PDB file of C-alpha atoms in Angstrom:
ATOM      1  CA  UNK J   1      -5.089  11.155 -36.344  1.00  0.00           C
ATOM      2  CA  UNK J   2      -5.589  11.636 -32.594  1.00  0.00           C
ATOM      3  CA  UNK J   3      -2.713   9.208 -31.701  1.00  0.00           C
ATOM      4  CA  UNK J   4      -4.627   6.684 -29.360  1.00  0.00           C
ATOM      5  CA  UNK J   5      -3.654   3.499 -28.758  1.00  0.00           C
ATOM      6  CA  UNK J   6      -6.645   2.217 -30.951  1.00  0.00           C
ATOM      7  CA  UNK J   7      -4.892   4.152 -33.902  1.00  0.00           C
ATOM      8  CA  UNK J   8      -1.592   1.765 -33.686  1.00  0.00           C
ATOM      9  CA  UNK J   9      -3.296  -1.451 -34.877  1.00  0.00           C
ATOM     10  CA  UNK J  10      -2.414  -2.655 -38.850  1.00  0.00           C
ATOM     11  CA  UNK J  11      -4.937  -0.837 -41.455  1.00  0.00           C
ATOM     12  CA  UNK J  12      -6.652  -3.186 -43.856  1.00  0.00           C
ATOM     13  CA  UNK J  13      -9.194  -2.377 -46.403  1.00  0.00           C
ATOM     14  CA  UNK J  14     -11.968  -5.113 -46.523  1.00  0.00           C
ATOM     15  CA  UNK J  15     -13.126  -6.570 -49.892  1.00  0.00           C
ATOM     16  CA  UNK J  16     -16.767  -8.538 -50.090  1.00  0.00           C
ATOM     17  CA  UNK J  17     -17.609 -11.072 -52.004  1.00  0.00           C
ATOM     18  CA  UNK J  18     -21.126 -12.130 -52.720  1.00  0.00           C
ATOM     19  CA  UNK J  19     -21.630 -15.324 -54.222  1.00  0.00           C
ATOM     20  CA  UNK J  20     -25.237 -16.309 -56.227  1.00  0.00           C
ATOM     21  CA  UNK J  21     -26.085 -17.801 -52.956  1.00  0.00           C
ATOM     22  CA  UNK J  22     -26.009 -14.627 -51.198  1.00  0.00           C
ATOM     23  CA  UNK J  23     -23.862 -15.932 -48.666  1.00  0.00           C
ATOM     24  CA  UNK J  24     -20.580 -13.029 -48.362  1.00  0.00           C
ATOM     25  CA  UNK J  25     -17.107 -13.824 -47.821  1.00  0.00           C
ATOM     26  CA  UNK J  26     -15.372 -10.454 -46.632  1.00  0.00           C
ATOM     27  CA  UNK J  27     -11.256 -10.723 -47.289  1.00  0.00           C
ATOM     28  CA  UNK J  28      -9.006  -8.507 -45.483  1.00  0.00           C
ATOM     29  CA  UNK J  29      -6.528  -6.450 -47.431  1.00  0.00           C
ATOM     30  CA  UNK J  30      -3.750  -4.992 -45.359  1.00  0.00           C
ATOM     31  CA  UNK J  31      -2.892  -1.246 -46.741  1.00  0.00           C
ATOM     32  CA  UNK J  32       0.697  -0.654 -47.716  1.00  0.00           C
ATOM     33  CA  UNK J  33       1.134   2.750 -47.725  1.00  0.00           C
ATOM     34  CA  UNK J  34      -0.242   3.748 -44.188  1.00  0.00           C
ATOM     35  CA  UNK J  35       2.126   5.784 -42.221  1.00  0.00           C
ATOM     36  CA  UNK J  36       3.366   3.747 -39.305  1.00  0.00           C
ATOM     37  CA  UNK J  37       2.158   4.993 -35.760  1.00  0.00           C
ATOM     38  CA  UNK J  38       3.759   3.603 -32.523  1.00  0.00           C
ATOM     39  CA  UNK J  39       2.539   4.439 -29.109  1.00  0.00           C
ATOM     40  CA  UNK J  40       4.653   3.296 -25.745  1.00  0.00           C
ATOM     41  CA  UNK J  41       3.524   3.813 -22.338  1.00  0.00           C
ATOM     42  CA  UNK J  42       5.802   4.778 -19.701  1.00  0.00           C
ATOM     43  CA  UNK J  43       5.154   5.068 -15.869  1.00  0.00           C
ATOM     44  CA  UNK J  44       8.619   6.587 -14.234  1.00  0.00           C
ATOM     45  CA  UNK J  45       8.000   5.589 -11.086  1.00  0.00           C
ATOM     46  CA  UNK J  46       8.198   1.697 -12.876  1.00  0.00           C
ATOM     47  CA  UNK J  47      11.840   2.762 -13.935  1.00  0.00           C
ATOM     48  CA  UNK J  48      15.050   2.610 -11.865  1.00  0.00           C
ATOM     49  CA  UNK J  49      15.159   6.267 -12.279  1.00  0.00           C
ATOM     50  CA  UNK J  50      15.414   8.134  -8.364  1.00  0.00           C
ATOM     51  CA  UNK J  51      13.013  11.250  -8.465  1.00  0.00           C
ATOM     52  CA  UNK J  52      15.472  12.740  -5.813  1.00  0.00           C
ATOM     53  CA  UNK J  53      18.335  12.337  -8.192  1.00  0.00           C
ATOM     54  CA  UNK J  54      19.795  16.059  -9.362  1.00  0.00           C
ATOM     55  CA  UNK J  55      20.242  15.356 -13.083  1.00  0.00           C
ATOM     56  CA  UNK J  56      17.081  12.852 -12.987  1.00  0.00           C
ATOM     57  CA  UNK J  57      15.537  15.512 -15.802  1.00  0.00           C
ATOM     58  CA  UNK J  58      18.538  14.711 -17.981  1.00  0.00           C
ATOM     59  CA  UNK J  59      18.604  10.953 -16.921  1.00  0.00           C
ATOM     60  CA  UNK J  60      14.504  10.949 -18.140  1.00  0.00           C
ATOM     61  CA  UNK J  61      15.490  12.800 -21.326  1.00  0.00           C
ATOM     62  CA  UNK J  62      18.334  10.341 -21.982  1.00  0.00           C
ATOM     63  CA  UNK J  63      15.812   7.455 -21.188  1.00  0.00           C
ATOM     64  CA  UNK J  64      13.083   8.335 -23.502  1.00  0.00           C
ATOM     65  CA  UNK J  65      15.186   9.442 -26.503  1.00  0.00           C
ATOM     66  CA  UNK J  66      16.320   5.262 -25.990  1.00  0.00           C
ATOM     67  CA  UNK J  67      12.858   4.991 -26.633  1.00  0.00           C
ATOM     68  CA  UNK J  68      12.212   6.433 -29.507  1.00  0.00           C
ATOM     69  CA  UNK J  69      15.399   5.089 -31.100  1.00  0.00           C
ATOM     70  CA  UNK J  70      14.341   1.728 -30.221  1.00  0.00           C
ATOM     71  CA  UNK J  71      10.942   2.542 -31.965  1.00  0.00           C
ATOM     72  CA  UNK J  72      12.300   3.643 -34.890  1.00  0.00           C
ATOM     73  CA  UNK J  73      14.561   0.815 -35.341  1.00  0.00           C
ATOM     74  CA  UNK J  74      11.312  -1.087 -35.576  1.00  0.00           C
ATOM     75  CA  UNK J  75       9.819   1.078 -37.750  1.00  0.00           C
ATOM     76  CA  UNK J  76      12.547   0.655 -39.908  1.00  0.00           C
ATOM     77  CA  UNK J  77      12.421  -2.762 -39.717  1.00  0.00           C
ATOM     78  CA  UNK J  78       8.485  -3.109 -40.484  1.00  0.00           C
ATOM     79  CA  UNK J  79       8.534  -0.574 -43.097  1.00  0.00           C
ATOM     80  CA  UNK J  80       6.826  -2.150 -46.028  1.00  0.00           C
ATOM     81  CA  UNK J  81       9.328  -1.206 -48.313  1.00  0.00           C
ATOM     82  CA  UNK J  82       6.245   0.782 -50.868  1.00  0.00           C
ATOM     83  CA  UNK J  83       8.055   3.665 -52.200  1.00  0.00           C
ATOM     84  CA  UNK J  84       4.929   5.329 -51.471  1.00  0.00           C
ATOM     85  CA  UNK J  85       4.837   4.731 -47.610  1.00  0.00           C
ATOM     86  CA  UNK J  86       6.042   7.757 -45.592  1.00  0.00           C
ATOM     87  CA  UNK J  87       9.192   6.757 -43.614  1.00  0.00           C
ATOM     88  CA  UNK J  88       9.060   8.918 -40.820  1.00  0.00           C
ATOM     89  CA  UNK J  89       6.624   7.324 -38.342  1.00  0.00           C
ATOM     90  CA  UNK J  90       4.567   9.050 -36.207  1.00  0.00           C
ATOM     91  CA  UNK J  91       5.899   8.283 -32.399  1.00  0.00           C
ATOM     92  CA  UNK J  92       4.115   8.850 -29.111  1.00  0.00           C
ATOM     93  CA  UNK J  93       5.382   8.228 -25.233  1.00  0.00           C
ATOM     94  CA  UNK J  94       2.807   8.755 -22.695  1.00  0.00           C
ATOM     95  CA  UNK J  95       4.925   9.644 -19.580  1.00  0.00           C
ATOM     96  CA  UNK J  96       3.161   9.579 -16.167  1.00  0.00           C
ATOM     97  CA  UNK J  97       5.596  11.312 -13.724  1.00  0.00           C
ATOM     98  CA  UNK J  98       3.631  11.257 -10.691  1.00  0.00           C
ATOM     99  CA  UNK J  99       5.636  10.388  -7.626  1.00  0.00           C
ATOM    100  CA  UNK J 100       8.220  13.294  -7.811  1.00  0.00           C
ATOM    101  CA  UNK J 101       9.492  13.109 -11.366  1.00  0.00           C
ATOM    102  CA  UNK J 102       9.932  16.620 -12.781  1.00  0.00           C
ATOM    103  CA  UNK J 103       9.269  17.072 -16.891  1.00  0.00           C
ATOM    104  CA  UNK J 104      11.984  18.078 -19.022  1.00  0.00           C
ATOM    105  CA  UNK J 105      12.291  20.553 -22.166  1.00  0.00           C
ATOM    106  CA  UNK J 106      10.314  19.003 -24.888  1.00  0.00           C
ATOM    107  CA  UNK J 107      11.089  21.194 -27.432  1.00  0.00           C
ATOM    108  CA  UNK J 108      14.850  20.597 -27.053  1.00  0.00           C
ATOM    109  CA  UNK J 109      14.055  16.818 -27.307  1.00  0.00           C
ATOM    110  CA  UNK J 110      12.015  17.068 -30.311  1.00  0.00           C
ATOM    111  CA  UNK J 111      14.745  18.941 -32.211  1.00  0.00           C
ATOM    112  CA  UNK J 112      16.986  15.559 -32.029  1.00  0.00           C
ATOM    113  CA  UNK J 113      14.193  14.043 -33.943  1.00  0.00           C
ATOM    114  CA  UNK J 114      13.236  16.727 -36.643  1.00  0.00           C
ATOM    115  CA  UNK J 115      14.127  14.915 -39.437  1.00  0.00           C
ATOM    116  CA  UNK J 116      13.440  11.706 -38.419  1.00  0.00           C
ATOM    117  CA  UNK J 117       9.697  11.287 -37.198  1.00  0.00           C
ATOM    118  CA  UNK J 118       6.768  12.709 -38.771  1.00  0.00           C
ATOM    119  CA  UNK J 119       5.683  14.889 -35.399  1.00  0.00           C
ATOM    120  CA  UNK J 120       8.526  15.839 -33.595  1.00  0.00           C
ATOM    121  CA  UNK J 121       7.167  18.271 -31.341  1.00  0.00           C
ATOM    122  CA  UNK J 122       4.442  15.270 -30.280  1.00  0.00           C
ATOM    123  CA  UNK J 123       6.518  12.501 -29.126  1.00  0.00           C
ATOM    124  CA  UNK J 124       6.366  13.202 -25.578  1.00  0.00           C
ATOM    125  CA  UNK J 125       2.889  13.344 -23.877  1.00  0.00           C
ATOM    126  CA  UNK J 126       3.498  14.018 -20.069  1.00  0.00           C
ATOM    127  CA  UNK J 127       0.363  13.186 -17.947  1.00  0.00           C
ATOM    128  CA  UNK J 128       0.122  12.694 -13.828  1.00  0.00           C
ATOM    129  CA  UNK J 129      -1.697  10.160 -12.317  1.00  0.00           C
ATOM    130  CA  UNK J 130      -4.928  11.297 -11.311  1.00  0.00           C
ATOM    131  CA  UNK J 131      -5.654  10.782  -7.493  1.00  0.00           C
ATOM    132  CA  UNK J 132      -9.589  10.445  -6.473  1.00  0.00           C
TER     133      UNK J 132
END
């Protein structure tokens, strides 16, 4: 999966019907064993974080790994309960940092996380604000 925004949204399988009349009735079937995919945007410069701040790398880390434990909880939550459904989700935050914000170490955050989402070393997507 590309892990877009457009990939988030509930699968479903789609069953037609065709009745004698030839008039079709299509029923949506939601899939149960999909694995679950949550995206969050975050723009820093939204946050009360202070760019100027020494340990704002640490206070971003400490931020976003709230994040992702608040996204899990919900995966948890909305897990279908399938035995075959993977349980670790697939997690991405899109971080814009323009405005000052520096990026931390993503592989040390992703290690928190090994066991516990199903790309660890993708959760954090750092992207600047492009200025035309």
């Amino acid at each position: 999966t590309s892990l877009a925004e457009g990939e988030t949204l509930p699968k479903k399988a789609f069953l037609v019907r065709v009745k004698p009349s030839r008039k079709m009735k299509f029923e949506a079937i939601p899939l149960q064993t999909v694995r679950q995919f949550y995206l969050k945007d975050i723009v820093l410069s939204d946050t009360t974080l202070n760019p100027g701040d020494p340990e704002v790398a640490d206070k971003i880390a400490a931020f976003c790994q709230e994040k992702v434990e608040e996204l899990l909880r919900k995966a948890e939550e909305e897990h279908t309960g399938n035995k075959r459904q993977p349980k670790e989700p697939l997690i991405r935050l899109k971080i814009e940092y323009s405005g000052g914000f520096p990026m931390f170490n993503t592989n040390r955050f992703a290690q928190i996380f090994t066991d516990r989402v199903a790309n660890p070393r993708d959760i954090i997507q750092f992207y600047r604000k492009k200025v035309y």
